[in-house]
CSV table of C-alpha atoms in Angstrom, one decimal:
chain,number,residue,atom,x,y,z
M,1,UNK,CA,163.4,143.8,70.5
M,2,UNK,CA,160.2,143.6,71.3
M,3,UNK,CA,157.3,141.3,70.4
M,4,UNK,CA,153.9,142.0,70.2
M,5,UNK,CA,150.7,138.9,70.5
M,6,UNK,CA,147.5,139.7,68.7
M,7,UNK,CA,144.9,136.9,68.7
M,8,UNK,CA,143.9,135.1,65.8
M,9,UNK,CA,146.9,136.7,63.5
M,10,UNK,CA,148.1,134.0,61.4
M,11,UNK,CA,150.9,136.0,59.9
M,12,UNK,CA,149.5,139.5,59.4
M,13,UNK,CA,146.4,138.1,57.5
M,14,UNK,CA,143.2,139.7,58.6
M,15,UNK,CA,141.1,137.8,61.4
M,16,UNK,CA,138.5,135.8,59.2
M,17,UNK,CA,137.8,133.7,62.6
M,18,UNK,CA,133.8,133.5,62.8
M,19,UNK,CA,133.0,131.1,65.7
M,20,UNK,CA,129.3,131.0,65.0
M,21,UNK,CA,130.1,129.4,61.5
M,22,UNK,CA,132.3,127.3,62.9
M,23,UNK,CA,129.8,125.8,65.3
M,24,UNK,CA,127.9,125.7,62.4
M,25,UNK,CA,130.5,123.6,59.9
M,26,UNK,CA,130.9,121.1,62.9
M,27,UNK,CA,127.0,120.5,63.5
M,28,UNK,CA,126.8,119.9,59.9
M,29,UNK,CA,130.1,117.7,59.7
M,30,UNK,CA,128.4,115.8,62.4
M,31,UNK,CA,124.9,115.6,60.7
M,32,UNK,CA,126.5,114.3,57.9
M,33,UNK,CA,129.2,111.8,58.7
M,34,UNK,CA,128.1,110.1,61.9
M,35,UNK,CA,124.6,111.0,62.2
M,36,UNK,CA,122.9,110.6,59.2
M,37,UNK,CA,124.8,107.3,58.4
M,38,UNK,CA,123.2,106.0,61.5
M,39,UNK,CA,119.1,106.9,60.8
M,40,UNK,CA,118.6,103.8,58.5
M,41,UNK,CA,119.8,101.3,61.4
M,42,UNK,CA,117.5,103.7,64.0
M,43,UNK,CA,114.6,103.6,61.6
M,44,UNK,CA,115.0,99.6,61.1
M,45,UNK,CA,114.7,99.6,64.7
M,46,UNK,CA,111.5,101.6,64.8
M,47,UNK,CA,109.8,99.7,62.1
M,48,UNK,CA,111.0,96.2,64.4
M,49,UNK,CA,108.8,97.7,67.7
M,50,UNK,CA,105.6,98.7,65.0
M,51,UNK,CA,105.9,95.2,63.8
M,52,UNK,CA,106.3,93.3,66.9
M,53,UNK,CA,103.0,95.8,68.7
M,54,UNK,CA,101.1,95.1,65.9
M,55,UNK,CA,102.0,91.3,64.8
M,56,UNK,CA,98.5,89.3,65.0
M,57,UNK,CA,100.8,86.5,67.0
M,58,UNK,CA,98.6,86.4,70.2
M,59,UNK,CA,100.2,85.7,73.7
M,60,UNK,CA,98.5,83.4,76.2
M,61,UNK,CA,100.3,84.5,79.7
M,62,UNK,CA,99.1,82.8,82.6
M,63,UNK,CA,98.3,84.1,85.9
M,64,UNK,CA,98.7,82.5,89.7
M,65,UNK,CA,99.8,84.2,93.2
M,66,UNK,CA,101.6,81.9,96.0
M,67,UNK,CA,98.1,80.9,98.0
M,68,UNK,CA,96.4,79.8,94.6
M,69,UNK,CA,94.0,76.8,95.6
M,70,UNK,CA,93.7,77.7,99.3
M,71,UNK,CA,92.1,80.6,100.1
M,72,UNK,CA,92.3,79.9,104.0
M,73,UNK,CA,95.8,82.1,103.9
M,74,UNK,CA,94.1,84.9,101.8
M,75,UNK,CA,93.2,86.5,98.0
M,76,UNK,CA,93.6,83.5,95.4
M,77,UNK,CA,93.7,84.3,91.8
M,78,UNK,CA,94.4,81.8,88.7
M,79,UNK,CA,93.4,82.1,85.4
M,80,UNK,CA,95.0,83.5,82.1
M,81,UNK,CA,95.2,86.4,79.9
M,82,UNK,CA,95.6,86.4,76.2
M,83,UNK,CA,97.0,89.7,74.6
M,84,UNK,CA,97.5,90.5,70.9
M,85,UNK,CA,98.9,93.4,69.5
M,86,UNK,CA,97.0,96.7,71.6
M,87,UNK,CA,94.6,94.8,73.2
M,88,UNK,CA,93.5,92.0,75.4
M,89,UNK,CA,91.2,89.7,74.3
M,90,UNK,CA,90.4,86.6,76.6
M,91,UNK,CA,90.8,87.2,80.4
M,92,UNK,CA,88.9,84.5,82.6
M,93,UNK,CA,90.2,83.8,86.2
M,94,UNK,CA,89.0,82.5,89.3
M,95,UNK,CA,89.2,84.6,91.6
M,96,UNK,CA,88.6,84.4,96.0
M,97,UNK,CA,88.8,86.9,98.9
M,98,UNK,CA,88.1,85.6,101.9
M,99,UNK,CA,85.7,88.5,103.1
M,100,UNK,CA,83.7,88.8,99.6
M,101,UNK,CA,81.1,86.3,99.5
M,102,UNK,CA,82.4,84.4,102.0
M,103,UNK,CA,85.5,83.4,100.3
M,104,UNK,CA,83.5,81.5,97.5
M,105,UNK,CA,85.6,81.4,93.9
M,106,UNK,CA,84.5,83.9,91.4
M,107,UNK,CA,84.8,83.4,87.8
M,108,UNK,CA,85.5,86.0,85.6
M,109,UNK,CA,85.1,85.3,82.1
M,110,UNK,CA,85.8,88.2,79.3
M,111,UNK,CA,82.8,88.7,76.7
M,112,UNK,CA,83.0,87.1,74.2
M,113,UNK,CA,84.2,89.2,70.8
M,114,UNK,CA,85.7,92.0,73.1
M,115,UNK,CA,88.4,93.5,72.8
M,116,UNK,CA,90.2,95.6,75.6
M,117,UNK,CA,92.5,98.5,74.3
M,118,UNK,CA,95.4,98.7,76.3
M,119,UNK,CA,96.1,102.5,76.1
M,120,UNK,CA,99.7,102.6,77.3
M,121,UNK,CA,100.0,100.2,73.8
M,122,UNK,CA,97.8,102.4,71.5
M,123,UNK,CA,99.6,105.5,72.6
M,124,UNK,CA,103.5,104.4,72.1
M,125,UNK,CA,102.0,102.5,68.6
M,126,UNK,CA,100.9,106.2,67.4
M,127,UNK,CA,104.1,107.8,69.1
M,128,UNK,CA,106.6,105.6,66.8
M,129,UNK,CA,104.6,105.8,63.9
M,130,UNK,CA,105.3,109.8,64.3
M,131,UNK,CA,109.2,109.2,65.4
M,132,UNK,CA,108.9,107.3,62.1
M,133,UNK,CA,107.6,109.8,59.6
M,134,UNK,CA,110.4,112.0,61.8
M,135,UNK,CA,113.4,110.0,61.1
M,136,UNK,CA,112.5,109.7,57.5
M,137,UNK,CA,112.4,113.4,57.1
M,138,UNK,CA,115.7,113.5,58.4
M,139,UNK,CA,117.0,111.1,55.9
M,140,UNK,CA,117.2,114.4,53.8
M,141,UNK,CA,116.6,117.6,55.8
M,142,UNK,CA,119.8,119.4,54.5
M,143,UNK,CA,118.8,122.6,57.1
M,144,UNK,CA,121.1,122.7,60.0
M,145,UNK,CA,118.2,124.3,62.2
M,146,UNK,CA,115.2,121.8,61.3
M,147,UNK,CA,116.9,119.0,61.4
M,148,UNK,CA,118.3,119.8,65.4
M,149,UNK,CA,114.2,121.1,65.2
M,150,UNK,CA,113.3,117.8,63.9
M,151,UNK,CA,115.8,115.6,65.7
M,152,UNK,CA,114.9,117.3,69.4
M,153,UNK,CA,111.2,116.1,68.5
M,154,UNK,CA,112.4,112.3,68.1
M,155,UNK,CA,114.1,112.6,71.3
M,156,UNK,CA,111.0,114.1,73.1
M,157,UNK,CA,108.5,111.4,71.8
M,158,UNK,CA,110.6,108.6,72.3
M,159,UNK,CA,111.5,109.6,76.1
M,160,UNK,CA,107.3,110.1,76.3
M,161,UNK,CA,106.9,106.7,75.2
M,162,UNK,CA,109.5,105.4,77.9
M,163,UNK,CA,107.8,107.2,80.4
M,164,UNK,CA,104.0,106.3,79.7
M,165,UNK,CA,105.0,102.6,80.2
M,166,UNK,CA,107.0,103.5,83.5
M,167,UNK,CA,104.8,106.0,84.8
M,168,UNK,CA,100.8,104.9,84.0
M,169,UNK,CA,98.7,107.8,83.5
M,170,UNK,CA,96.6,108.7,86.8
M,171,UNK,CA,93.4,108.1,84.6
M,172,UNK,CA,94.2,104.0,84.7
M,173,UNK,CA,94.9,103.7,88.1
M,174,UNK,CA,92.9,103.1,91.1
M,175,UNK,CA,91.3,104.9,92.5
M,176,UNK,CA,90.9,107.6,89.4
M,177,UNK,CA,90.0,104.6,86.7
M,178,UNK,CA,86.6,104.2,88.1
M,179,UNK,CA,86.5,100.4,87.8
M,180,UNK,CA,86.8,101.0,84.0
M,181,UNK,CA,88.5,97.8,82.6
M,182,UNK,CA,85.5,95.8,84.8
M,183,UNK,CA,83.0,97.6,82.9
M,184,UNK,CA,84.3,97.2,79.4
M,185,UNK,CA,85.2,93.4,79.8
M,186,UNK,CA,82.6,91.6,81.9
M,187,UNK,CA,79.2,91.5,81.1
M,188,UNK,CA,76.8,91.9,84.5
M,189,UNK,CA,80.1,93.1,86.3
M,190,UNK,CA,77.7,94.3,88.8
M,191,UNK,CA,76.5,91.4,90.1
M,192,UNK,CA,79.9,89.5,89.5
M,193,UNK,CA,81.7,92.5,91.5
M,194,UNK,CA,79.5,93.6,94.0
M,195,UNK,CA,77.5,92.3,97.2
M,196,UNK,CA,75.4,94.3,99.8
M,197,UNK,CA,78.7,95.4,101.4
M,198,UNK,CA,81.9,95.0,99.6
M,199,UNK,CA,82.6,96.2,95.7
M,200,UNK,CA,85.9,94.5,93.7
M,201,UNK,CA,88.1,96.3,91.4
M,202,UNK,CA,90.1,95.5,88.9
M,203,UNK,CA,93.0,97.6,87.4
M,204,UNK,CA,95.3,96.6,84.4
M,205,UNK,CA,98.6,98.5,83.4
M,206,UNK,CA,101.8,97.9,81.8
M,207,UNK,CA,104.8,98.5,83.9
M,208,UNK,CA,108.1,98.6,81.7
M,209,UNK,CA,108.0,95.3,80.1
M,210,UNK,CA,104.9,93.4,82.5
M,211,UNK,CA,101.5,93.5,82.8
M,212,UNK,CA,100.2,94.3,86.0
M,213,UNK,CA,97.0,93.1,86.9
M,214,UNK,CA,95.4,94.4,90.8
M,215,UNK,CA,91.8,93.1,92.1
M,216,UNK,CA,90.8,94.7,95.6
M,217,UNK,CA,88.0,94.1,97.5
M,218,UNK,CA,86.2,97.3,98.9
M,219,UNK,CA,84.0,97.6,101.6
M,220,UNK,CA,81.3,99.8,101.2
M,221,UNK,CA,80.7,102.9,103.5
M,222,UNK,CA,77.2,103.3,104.6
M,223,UNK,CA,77.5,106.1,108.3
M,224,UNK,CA,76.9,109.1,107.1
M,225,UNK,CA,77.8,111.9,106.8
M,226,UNK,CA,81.2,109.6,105.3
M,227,UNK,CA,79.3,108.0,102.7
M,228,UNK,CA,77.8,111.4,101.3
M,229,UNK,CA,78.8,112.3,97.9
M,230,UNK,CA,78.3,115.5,96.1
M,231,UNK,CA,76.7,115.3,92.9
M,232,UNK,CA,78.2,118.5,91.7
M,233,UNK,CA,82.2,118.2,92.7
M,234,UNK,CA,81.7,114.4,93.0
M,235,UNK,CA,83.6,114.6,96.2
M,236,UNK,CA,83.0,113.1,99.3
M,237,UNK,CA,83.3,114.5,102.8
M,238,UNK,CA,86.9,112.9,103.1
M,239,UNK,CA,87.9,114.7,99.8
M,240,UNK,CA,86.5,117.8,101.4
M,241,UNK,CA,88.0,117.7,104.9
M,242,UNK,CA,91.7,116.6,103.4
M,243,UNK,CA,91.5,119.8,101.2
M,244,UNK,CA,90.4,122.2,103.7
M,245,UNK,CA,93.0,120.8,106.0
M,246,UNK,CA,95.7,121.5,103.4
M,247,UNK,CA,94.5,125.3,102.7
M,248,UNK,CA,95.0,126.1,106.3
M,249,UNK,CA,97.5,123.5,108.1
M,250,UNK,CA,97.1,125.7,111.6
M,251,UNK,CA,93.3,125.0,111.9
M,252,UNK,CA,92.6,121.4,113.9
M,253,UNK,CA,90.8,118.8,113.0
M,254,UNK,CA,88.1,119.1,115.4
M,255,UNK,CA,87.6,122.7,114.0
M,256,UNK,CA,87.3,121.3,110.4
M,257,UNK,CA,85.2,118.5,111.3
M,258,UNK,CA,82.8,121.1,112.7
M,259,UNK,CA,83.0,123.6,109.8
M,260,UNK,CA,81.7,120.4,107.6
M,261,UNK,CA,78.5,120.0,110.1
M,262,UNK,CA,80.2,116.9,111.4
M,263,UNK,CA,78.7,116.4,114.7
M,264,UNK,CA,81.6,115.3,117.2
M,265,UNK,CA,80.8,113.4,120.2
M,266,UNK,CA,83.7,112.6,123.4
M,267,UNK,CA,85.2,109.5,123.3
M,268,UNK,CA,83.4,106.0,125.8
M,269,UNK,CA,82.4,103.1,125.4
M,270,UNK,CA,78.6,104.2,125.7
M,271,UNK,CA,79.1,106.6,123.7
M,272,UNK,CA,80.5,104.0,120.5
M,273,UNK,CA,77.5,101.4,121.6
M,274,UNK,CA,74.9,104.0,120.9
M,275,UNK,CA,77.1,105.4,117.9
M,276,UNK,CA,76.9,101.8,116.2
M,277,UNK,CA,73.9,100.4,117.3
M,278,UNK,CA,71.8,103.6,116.2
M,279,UNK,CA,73.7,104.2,113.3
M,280,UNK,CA,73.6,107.9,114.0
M,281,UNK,CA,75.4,110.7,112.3
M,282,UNK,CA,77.7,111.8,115.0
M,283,UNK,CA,81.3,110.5,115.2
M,284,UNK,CA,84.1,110.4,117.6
M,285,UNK,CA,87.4,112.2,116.9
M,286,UNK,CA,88.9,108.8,116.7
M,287,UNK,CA,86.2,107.5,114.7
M,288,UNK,CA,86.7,110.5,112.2
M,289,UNK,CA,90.8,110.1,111.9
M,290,UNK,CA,89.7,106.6,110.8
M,291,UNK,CA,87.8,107.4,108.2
M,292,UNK,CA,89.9,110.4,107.0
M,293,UNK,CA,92.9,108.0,107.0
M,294,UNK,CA,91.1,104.7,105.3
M,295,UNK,CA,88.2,106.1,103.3
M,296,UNK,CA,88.8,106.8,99.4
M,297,UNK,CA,86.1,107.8,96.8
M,298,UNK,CA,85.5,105.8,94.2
M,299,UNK,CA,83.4,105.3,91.7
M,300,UNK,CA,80.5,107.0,92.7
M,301,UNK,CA,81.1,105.7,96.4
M,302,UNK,CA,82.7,105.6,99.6
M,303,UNK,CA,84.9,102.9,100.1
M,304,UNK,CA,87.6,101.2,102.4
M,305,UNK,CA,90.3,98.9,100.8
M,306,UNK,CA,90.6,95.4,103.1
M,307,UNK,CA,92.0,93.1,101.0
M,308,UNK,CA,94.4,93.4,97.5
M,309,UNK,CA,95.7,90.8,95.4
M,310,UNK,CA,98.6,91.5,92.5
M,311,UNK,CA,99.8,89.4,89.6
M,312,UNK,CA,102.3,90.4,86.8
M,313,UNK,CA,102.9,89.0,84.0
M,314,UNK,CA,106.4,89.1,81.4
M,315,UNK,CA,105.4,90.1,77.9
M,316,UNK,CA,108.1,88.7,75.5
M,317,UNK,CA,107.2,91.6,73.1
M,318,UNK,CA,107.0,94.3,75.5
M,319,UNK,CA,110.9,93.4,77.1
M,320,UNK,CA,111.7,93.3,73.2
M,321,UNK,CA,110.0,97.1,72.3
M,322,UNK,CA,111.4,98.7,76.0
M,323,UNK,CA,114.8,97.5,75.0
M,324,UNK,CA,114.9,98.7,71.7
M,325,UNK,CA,113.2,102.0,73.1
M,326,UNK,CA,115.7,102.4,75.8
M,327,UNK,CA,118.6,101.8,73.6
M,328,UNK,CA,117.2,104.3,70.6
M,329,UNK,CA,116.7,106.8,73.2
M,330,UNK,CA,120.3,106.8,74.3
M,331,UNK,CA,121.6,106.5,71.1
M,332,UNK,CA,119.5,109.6,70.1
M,333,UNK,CA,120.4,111.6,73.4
M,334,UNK,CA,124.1,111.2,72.9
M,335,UNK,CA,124.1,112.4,69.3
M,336,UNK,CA,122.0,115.6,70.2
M,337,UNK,CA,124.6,116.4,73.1
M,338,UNK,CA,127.0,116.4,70.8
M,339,UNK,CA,125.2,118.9,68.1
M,340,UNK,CA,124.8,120.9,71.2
M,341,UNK,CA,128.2,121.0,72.2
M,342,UNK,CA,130.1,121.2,69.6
């Protein structure tokens, strides 16, 4: 006797076995009992992180660094910030750097009426109003297809969200924000931020759940050709030099420096006298892998960082929102595993 196996025969009926509709039945099983029964806690969630951005409770966080009050052992900075919902809206501090103004206090008081949009705030506020709407569609999307569509958009925003408070866009960050939040919160920032020789920034992101706040003090580069800027490319020599020497790593430096009409001169000590006391145009080798190495265009200048000074602050709403965030997004990426999988 023999005995004959043929796959899928369940006693001699025909092979109904379709495994695409079964992938299909378990998505929807899955839709349907676990997933759906989970959107209104998700969406509760969401509307808790719209409420607590946009809540008109206003939070007064203060700000000090370890040499506050003596300036002799470097940058001081003390002072407070207020924040409600997206924006800042008092910031005054007093402020020192030993080599700005010869270490005098600044003050830095924040116009009156303004208010300072924090765009890493504004941009997850619009985000979870959209995963929102989303999540609410969900509630009854009864397609298999747009509702994986649909539920692989909440996933994306959400993890954009996370990442915009993680990663700051380059557009807020120095050297790329141009001194922007000065600008926007201090009346006569010029003459508050500036001397003959030395420029001070100020940069404000969120990092995950704290505000970080950076002041540095700039010293101005005035030898040419370094300080030269061109007004069409806004880019300065530096930018120039660091580009060319990435196009074509086997050419030398010397060899770029030439092909920019920078006029190199050997390396002695008459040579640097005569350099510095005449102000002229030509540079040493040395000289010019100092300025390559230190120099960084900003805001319409060249400029050298020589002193930095960093606060942060914990925003009680902010660890709330990243938390709820950070557990959403798990919560989500689990469940669309799953549809994919099963």
């Amino acid at each position: 006797m023999t005995t004959e196996l043929y796959p899928y025969d369940y006693n001699g009926v025909p092979d109904t076995h379709d495994e695409i509709q079964d992938h299909s039945n378990e998505q929807r099983w899955l839709i349907n009992e676990i997933i759906r029964p989970e959107l209104p806690n998700i969406i509760d969630n969401v509307e808790k992180c719209v409420e607590g951005l946009y809540s008109d409770q206003t939070f007064k966080m203060p700000l000090s660094n370890s040499t506050a009050g003596n300036s002799v052992l470097g940058p001081t900075i003390k002072g407070i910030i207020t924040r409600q919902g997206t924006n800042v809206l008092d910031f005054q501090i007093a402020l020192s750097f030993p080599e700005f103004k010869k270490g005098k206090p600044t003050i830095y008081r924040m116009n009156t009426g303004v208010k300072f949009s924090l765009y890493q705030l504004e941009y997850i506020g619009k985000n979870l109003q959209t995963i929102l709407e989303l999540l609410e569609d969900l509630e009854i999307e009864e397609d298999t297809e747009l509702f994986l569509e649909k539920f692989r958009s909440v996933l994306s925003v959400i993890t954009q969200s996370i990442n915009v408070l993680e990663n700051p866009p380059k557009n807020l960050i120095f050297p790329f924000d141009n001194n922007f939040a000065m600008k926007q919160m201090f009346q006569g920032y010029g003459e508050l931020s500036e001397s003959n020789h030395h420029e001070i920034s100020l940069e404000i992101v969120l990092v995950k759940n704290e505000l970080c706040i950076d002041f540095r003090n700039l010293e101005k580069v005035t030898k040419k050709p370094w300080c030269n800027i061109d007004l069409e490319t806004k880019k300065s020599l530096v930018d120039k030099i660091k580009e060319a020497l990435k196009v074509d790593r086997d050419k030398t430096l010397s060899e770029t420096l030439r092909e920019n009409d920078v006029h190199l001169e050997e390396p002695g000590l008459i040579t640097n006298l005569m350099i510095s006391t005449f102000n002229r145009e030509s540079t040493t080798l040395q000289q010019a892998q100092a300025f390559i190495a230190r120099c960084i265009t900003y805001n319409g200048k060249v400029v050298i960082e020589t002193e930095k000074i960093s606060v942060t602050t914990s925003d009680p709403t902010l660890i709330s929102i990243t938390s709820k965030l950070s557990s959403i997004e798990r919560s989500i990426s689990n469940h669309f595993t799953n549809l994919e999988v099963a």
